[in-house]
mmCIF file of C-alpha atoms in Angstrom:
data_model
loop_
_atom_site.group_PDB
_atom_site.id
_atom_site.type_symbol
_atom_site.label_atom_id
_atom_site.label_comp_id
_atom_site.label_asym_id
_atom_site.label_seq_id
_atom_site.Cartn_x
_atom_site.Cartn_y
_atom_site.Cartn_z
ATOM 1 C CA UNK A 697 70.290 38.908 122.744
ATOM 2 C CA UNK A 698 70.023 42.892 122.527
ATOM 3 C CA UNK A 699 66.079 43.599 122.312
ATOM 4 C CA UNK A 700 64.065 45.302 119.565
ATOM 5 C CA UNK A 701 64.912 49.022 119.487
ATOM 6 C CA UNK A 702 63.223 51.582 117.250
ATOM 7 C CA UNK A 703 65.504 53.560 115.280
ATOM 8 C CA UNK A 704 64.993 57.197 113.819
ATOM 9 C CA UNK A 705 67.581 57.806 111.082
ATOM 10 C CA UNK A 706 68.011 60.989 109.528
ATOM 11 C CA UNK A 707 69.963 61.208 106.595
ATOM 12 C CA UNK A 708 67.949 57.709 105.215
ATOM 13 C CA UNK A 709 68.792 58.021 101.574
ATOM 14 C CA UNK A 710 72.076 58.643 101.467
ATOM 15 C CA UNK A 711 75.017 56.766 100.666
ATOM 16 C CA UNK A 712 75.502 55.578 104.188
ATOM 17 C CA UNK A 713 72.340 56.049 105.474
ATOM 18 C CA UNK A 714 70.412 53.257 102.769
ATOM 19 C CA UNK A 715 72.689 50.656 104.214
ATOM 20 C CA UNK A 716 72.387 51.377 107.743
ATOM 21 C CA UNK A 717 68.456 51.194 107.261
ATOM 22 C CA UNK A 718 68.945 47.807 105.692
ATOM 23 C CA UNK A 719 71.331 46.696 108.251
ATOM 24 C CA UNK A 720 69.203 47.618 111.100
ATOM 25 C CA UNK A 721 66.352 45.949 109.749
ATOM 26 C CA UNK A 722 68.163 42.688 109.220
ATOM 27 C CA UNK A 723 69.621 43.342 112.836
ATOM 28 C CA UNK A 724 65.194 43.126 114.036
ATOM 29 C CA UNK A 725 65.169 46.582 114.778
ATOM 30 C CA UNK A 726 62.078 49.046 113.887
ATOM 31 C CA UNK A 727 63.378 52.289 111.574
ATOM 32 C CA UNK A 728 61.474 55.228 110.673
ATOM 33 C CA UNK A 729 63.163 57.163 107.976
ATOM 34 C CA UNK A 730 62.718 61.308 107.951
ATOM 35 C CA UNK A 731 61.997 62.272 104.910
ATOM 36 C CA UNK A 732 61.778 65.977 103.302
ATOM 37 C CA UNK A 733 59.302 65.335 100.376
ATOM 38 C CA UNK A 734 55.804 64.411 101.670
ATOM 39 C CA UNK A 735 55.405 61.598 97.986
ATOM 40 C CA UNK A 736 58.117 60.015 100.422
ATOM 41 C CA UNK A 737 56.162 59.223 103.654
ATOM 42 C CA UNK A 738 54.680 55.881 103.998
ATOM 43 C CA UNK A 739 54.404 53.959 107.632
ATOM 44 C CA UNK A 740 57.931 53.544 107.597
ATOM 45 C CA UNK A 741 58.888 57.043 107.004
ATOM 46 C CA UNK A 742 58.084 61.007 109.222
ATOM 47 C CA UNK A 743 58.357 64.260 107.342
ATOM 48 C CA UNK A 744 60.602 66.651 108.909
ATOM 49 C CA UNK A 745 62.154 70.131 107.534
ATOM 50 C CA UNK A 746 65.520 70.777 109.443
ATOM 51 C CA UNK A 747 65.992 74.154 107.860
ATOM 52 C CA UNK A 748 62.790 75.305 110.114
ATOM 53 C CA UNK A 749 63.246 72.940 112.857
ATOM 54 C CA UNK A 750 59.669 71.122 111.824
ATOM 55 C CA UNK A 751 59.658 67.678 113.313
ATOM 56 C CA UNK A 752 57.066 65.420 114.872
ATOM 57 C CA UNK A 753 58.019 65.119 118.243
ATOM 58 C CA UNK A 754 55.935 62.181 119.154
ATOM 59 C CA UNK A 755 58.431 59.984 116.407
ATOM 60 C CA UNK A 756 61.177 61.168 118.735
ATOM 61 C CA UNK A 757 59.604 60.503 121.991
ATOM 62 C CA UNK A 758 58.933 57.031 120.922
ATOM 63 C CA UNK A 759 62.436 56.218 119.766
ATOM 64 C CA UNK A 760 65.163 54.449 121.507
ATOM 65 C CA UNK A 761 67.774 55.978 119.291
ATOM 66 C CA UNK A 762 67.948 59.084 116.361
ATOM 67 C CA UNK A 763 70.805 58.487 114.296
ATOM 68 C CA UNK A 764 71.772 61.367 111.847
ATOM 69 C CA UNK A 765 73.890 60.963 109.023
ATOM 70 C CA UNK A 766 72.297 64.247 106.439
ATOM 71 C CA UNK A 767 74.727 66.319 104.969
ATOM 72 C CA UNK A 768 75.574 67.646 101.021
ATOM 73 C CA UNK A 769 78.165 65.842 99.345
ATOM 74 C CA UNK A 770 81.527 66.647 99.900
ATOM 75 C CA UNK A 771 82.526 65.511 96.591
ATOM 76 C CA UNK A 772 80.474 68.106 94.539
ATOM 77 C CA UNK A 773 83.021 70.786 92.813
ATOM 78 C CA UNK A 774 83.603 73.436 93.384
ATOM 79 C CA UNK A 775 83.549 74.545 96.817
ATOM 80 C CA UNK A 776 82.239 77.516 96.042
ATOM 81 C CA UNK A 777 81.311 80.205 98.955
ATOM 82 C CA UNK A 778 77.587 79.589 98.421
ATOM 83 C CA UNK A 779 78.205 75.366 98.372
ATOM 84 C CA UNK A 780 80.768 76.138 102.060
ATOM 85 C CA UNK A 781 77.561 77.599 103.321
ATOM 86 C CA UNK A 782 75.604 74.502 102.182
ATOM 87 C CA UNK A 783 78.324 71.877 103.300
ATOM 88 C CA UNK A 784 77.868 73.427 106.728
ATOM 89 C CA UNK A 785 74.199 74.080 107.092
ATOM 90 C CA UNK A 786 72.847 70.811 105.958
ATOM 91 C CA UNK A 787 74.646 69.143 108.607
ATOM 92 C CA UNK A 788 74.436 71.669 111.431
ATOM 93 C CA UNK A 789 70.689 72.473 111.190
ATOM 94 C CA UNK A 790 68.968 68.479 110.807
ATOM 95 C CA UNK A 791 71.851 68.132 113.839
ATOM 96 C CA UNK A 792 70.428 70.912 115.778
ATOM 97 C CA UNK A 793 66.657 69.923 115.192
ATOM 98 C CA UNK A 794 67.255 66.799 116.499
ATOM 99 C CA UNK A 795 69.160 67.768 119.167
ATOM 100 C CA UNK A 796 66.499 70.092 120.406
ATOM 101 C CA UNK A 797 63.765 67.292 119.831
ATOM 102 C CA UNK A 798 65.286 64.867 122.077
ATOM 103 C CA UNK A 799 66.263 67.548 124.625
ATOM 104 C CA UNK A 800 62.372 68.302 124.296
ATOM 105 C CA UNK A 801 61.698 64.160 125.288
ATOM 106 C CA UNK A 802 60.831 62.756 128.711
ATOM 107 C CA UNK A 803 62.985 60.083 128.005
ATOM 108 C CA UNK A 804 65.405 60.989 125.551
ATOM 109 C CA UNK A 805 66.968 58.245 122.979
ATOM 110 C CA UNK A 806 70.389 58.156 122.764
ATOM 111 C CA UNK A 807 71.664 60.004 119.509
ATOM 112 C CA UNK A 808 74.522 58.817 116.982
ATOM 113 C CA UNK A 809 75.376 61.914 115.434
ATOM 114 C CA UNK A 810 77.742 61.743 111.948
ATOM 115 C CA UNK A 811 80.732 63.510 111.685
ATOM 116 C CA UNK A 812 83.850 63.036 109.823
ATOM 117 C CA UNK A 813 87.887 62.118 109.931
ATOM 118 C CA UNK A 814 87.967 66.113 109.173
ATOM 119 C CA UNK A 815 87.333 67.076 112.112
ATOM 120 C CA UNK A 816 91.272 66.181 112.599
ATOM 121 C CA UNK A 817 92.168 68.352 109.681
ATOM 122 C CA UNK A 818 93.100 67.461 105.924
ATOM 123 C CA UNK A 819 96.917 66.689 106.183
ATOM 124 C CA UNK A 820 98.401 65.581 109.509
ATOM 125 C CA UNK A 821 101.247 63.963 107.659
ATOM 126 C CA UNK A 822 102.546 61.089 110.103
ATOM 127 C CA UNK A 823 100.826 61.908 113.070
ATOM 128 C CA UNK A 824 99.133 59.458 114.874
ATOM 129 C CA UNK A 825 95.696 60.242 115.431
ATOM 130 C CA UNK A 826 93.349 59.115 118.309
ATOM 131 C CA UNK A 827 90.232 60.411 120.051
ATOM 132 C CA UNK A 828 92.546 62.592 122.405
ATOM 133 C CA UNK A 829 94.209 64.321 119.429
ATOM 134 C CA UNK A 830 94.067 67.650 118.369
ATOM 135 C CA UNK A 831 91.724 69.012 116.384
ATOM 136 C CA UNK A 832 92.108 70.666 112.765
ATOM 137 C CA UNK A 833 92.046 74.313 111.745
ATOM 138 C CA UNK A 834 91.161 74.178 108.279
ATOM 139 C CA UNK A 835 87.431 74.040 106.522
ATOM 140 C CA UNK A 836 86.467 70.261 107.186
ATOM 141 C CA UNK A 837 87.634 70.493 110.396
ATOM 142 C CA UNK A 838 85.466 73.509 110.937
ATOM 143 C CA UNK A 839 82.176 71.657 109.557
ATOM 144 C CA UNK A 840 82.716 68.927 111.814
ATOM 145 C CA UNK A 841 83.637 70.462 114.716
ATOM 146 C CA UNK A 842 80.243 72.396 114.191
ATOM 147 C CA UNK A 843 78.840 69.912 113.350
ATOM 148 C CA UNK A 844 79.235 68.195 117.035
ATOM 149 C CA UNK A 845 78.837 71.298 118.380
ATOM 150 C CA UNK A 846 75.151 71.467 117.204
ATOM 151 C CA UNK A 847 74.296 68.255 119.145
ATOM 152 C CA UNK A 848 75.038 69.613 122.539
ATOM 153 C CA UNK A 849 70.765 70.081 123.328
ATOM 154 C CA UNK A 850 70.796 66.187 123.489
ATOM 155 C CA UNK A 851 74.340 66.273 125.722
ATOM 156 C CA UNK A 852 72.855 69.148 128.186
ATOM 157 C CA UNK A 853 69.643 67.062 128.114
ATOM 158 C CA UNK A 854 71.391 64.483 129.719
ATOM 159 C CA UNK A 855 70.758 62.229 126.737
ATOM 160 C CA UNK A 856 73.440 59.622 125.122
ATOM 161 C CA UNK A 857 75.504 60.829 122.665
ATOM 162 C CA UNK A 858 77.816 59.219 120.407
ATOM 163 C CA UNK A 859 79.713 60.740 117.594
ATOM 164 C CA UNK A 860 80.859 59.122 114.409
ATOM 165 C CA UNK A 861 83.995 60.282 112.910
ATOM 166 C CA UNK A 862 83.892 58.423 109.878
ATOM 167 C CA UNK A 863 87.123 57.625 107.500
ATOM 168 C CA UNK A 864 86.492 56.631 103.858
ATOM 169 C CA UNK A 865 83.930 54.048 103.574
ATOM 170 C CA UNK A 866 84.984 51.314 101.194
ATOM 171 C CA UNK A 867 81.879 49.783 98.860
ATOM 172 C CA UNK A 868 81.907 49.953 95.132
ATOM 173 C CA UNK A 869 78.677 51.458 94.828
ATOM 174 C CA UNK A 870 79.799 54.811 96.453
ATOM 175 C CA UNK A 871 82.022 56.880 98.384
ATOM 176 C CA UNK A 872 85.823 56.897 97.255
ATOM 177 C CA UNK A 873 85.061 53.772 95.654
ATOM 178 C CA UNK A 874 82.437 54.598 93.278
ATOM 179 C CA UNK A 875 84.176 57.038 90.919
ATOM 180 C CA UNK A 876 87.660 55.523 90.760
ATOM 181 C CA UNK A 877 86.908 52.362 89.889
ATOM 182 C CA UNK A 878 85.562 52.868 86.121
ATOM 183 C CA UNK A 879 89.523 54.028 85.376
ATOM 184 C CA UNK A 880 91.182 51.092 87.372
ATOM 185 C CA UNK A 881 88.996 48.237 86.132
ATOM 186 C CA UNK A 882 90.278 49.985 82.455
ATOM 187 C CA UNK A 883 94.171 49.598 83.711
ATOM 188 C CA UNK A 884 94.430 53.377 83.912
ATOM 189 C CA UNK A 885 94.423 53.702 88.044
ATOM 190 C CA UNK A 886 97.192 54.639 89.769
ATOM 191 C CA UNK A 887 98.644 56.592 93.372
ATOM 192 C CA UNK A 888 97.100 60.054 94.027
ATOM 193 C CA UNK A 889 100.010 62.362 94.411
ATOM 194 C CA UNK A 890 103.163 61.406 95.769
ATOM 195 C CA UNK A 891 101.258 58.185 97.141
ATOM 196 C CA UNK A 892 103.298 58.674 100.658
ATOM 197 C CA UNK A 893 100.140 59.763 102.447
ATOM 198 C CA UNK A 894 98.554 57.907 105.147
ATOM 199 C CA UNK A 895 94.613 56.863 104.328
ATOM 200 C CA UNK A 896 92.098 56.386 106.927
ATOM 201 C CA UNK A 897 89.754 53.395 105.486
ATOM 202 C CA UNK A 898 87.323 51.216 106.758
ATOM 203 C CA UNK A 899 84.710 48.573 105.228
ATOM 204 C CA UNK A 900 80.938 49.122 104.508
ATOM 205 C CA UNK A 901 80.860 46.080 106.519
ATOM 206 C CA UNK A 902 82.993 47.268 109.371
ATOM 207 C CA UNK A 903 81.134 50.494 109.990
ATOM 208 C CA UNK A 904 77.916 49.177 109.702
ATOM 209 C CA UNK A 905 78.796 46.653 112.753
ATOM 210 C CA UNK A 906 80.594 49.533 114.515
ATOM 211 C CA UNK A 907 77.577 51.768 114.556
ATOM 212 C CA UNK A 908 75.480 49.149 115.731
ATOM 213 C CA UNK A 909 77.473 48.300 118.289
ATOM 214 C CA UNK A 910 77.701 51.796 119.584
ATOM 215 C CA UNK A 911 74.324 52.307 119.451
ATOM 216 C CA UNK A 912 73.223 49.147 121.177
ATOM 217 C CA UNK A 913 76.420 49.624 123.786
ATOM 218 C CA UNK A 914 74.681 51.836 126.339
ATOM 219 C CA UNK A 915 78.036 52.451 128.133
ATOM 220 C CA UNK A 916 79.426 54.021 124.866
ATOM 221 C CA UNK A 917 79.586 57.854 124.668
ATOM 222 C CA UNK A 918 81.255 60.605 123.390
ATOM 223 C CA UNK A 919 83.519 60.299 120.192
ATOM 224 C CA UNK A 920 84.499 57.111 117.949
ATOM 225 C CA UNK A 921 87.354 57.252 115.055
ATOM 226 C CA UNK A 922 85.513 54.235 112.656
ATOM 227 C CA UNK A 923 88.657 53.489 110.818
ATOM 228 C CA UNK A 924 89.947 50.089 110.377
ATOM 229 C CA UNK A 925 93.695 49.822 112.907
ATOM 230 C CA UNK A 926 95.710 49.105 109.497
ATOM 231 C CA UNK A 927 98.002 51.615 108.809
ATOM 232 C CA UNK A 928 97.280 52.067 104.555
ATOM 233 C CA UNK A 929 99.437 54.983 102.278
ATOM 234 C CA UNK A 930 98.080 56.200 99.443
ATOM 235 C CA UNK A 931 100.768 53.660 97.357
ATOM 236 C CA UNK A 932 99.738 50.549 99.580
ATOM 237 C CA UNK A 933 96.121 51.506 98.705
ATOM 238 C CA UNK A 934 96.616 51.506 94.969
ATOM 239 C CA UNK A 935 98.473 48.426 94.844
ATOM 240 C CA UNK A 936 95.502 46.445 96.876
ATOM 241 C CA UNK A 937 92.751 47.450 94.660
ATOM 242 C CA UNK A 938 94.947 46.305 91.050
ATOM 243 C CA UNK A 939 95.876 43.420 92.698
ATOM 244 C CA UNK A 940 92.315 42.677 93.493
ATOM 245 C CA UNK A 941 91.088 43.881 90.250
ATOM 246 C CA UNK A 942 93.993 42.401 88.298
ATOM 247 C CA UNK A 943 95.033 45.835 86.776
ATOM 248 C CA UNK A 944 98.125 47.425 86.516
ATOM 249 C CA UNK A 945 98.543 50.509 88.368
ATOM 250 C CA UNK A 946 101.888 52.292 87.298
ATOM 251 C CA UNK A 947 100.251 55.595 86.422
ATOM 252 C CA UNK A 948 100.356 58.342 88.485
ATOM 253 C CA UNK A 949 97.399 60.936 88.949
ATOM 254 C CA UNK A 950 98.145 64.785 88.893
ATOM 255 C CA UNK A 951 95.634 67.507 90.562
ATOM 256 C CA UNK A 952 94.306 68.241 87.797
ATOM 257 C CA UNK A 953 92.569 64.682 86.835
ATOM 258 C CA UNK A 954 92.109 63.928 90.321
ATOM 259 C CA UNK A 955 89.558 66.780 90.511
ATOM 260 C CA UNK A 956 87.829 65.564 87.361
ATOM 261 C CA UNK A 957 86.945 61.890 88.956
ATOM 262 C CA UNK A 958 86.892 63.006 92.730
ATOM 263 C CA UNK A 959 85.330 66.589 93.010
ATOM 264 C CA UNK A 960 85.501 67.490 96.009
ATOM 265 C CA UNK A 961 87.500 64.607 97.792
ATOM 266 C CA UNK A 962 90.338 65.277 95.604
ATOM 267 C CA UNK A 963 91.776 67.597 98.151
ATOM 268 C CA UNK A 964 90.791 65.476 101.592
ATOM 269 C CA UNK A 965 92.841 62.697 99.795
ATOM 270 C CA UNK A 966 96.110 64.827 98.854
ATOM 271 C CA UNK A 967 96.375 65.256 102.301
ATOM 272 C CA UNK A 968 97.492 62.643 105.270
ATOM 273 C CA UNK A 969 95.497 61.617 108.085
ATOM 274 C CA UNK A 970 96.894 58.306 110.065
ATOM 275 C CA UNK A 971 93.629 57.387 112.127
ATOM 276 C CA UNK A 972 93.865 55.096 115.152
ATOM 277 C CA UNK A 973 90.449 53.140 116.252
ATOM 278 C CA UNK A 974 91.493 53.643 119.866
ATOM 279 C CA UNK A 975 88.128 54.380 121.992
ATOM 280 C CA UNK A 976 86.635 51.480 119.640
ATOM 281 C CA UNK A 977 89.459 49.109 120.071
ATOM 282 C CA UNK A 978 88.950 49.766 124.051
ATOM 283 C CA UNK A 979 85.342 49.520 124.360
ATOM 284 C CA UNK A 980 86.009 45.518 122.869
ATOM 285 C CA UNK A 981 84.849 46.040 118.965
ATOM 286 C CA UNK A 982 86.694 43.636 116.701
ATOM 287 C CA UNK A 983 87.200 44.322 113.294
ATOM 288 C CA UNK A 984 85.959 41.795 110.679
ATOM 289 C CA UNK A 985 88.553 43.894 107.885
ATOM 290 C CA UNK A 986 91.126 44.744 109.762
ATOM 291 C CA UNK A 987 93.482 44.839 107.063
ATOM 292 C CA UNK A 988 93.421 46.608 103.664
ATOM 293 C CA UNK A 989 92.917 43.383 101.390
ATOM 294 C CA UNK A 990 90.666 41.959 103.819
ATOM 295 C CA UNK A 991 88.643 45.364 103.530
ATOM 296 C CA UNK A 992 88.822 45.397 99.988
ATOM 297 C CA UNK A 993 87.738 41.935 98.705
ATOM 298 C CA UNK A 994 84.924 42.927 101.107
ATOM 299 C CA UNK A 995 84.137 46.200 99.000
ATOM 300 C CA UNK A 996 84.113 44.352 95.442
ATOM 301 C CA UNK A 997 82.538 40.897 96.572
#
């Protein structure tokens, strides 16, 4: 039986962040959510301001684990020069505060710091892709890989850091999820693109458990694909979610519409990225939805 830990989670309100708070707490673990807006803070909750590095350091000193998970929306469109800047400051700076507040700790909590499947790149066609791969050139791979880099406070502190490269979180209310399925519960979803690229996927459920798991594994460090093993194209994808909506799905979506639903993502998804689970897989994690329908029917229960 892992014991009690108190959990600071930056990034609370967000898509993944709300369920991780709920998750925790179900799990018996204490959570104090930073908040920007000072309506927000009850006993549960500690302002902060990561753009000026304001933080209350005794919330950190009294945590066994900060996990951070802010960041803009990558789906908003377009990615203008001002919204780059954004993109990559409101994940580098609430990074960097915390970094710097548990490098400022006498005992410093271990810190789960979000990144991102971009950190690989956008298209890496059939490449395999583990924790040893290469990393990407292009812009995600530049927020993420700055986005790690901002942690490295906690990592010279000698603190416990794990980071979270995230694929496409599968739950209805959200993520890829949430704006597609309007047009496939209407019979008008179909492949993005050519459909031949490789999807890196993984259940609500599935990275819930893994980030638990890493966070109450003290031996894990360093970074973690969280990506179900199942290799899934773009076509294979499609196929799963009419069959489990009882759709058709013969269309096929150009650029153009795909940037009307998706924003943002339209572009991560024209791309490939074939994301392997390895350091996961070896540290003893099993997958409840290891498989694309198991994932799904998970998603849409």
């Amino acid at each position: 039986m892992i014991p009690s830990l108190q959990v600071v989670v930056g990034g609370a309100s967000g898509f993944l962040g709300t369920a991780l708070v709920a998750h925790l707490r179900a799990q018996g673990h204490g959570v104090t959510r930073l908040v920007r807006d000072e309506r927000q803070v009850r006993d549960d909750a500690s302002l902060w301001d990561p753009r000026t590095g304001r933080i209350d350091q005794i919330v950190i000193d009294r945590a066994d684990a900060v996990v951070n998970l802010s960041g803009a929306s990558i789906g908003h469109w377009p990615r203008t020069s001002s919204y780059k800047r954004e993109l990559m400051r409101s994940r580098v700076d609430p990074t960097t505060t915390l970094a710097r507040a548990i490098a400022g700790s006498d005992d410093p909590p271990v810190l789960l710091s979000g990144s991102a499947m971009g950190i690989y790149g956008s298209n890496r066609g059939d490449d395999v892709l583990t924790e040893e791969s290469e990393l990407g050139d292009d812009f995600p791979a530049q927020i993420a890989t700055k986005w790690e880099a901002a942690a490295q406070p906690a990592v010279d502190a000698g603190a416990r850091v794990v980071f979270l490269r995230t694929a496409l979180v599968l739950e209805q209310s959200g993520g890829l999820l949430g704006p597609i399925l309007p047009l496939f519960k209407l019979g008008l979803g179909g492949r993005l693109g050519n459909g031949r690229q490789h999807m890196a996927l993984v259940s609500m459920t599935d990275w819930l458990r893994a980030v638990t798991f890493l966070l109450e594994n003290k031996d894990a460090s360093g970074p973690y694909n969280i990506v179900m093993p199942a290799d899934v194209t773009n076509s294979q994808f499609t196929a799963a979610l009419g069959d489990v909506l009882h759709r058709p799905t013969v269309m096929t979506a150009p650029r153009f519409a795909l940037r009307g639903v998706l924003g943002g993502m339209a572009n991560d998804l024209l791309g490939s990225i074939r994301l392997q689970p390895a350091r996961l897989r070896e540290a003893g994690f099993e997958f409840e939805h290891a498989d694309l329908e198991s994932a799904m029917r998970s998603a849409l229960a």
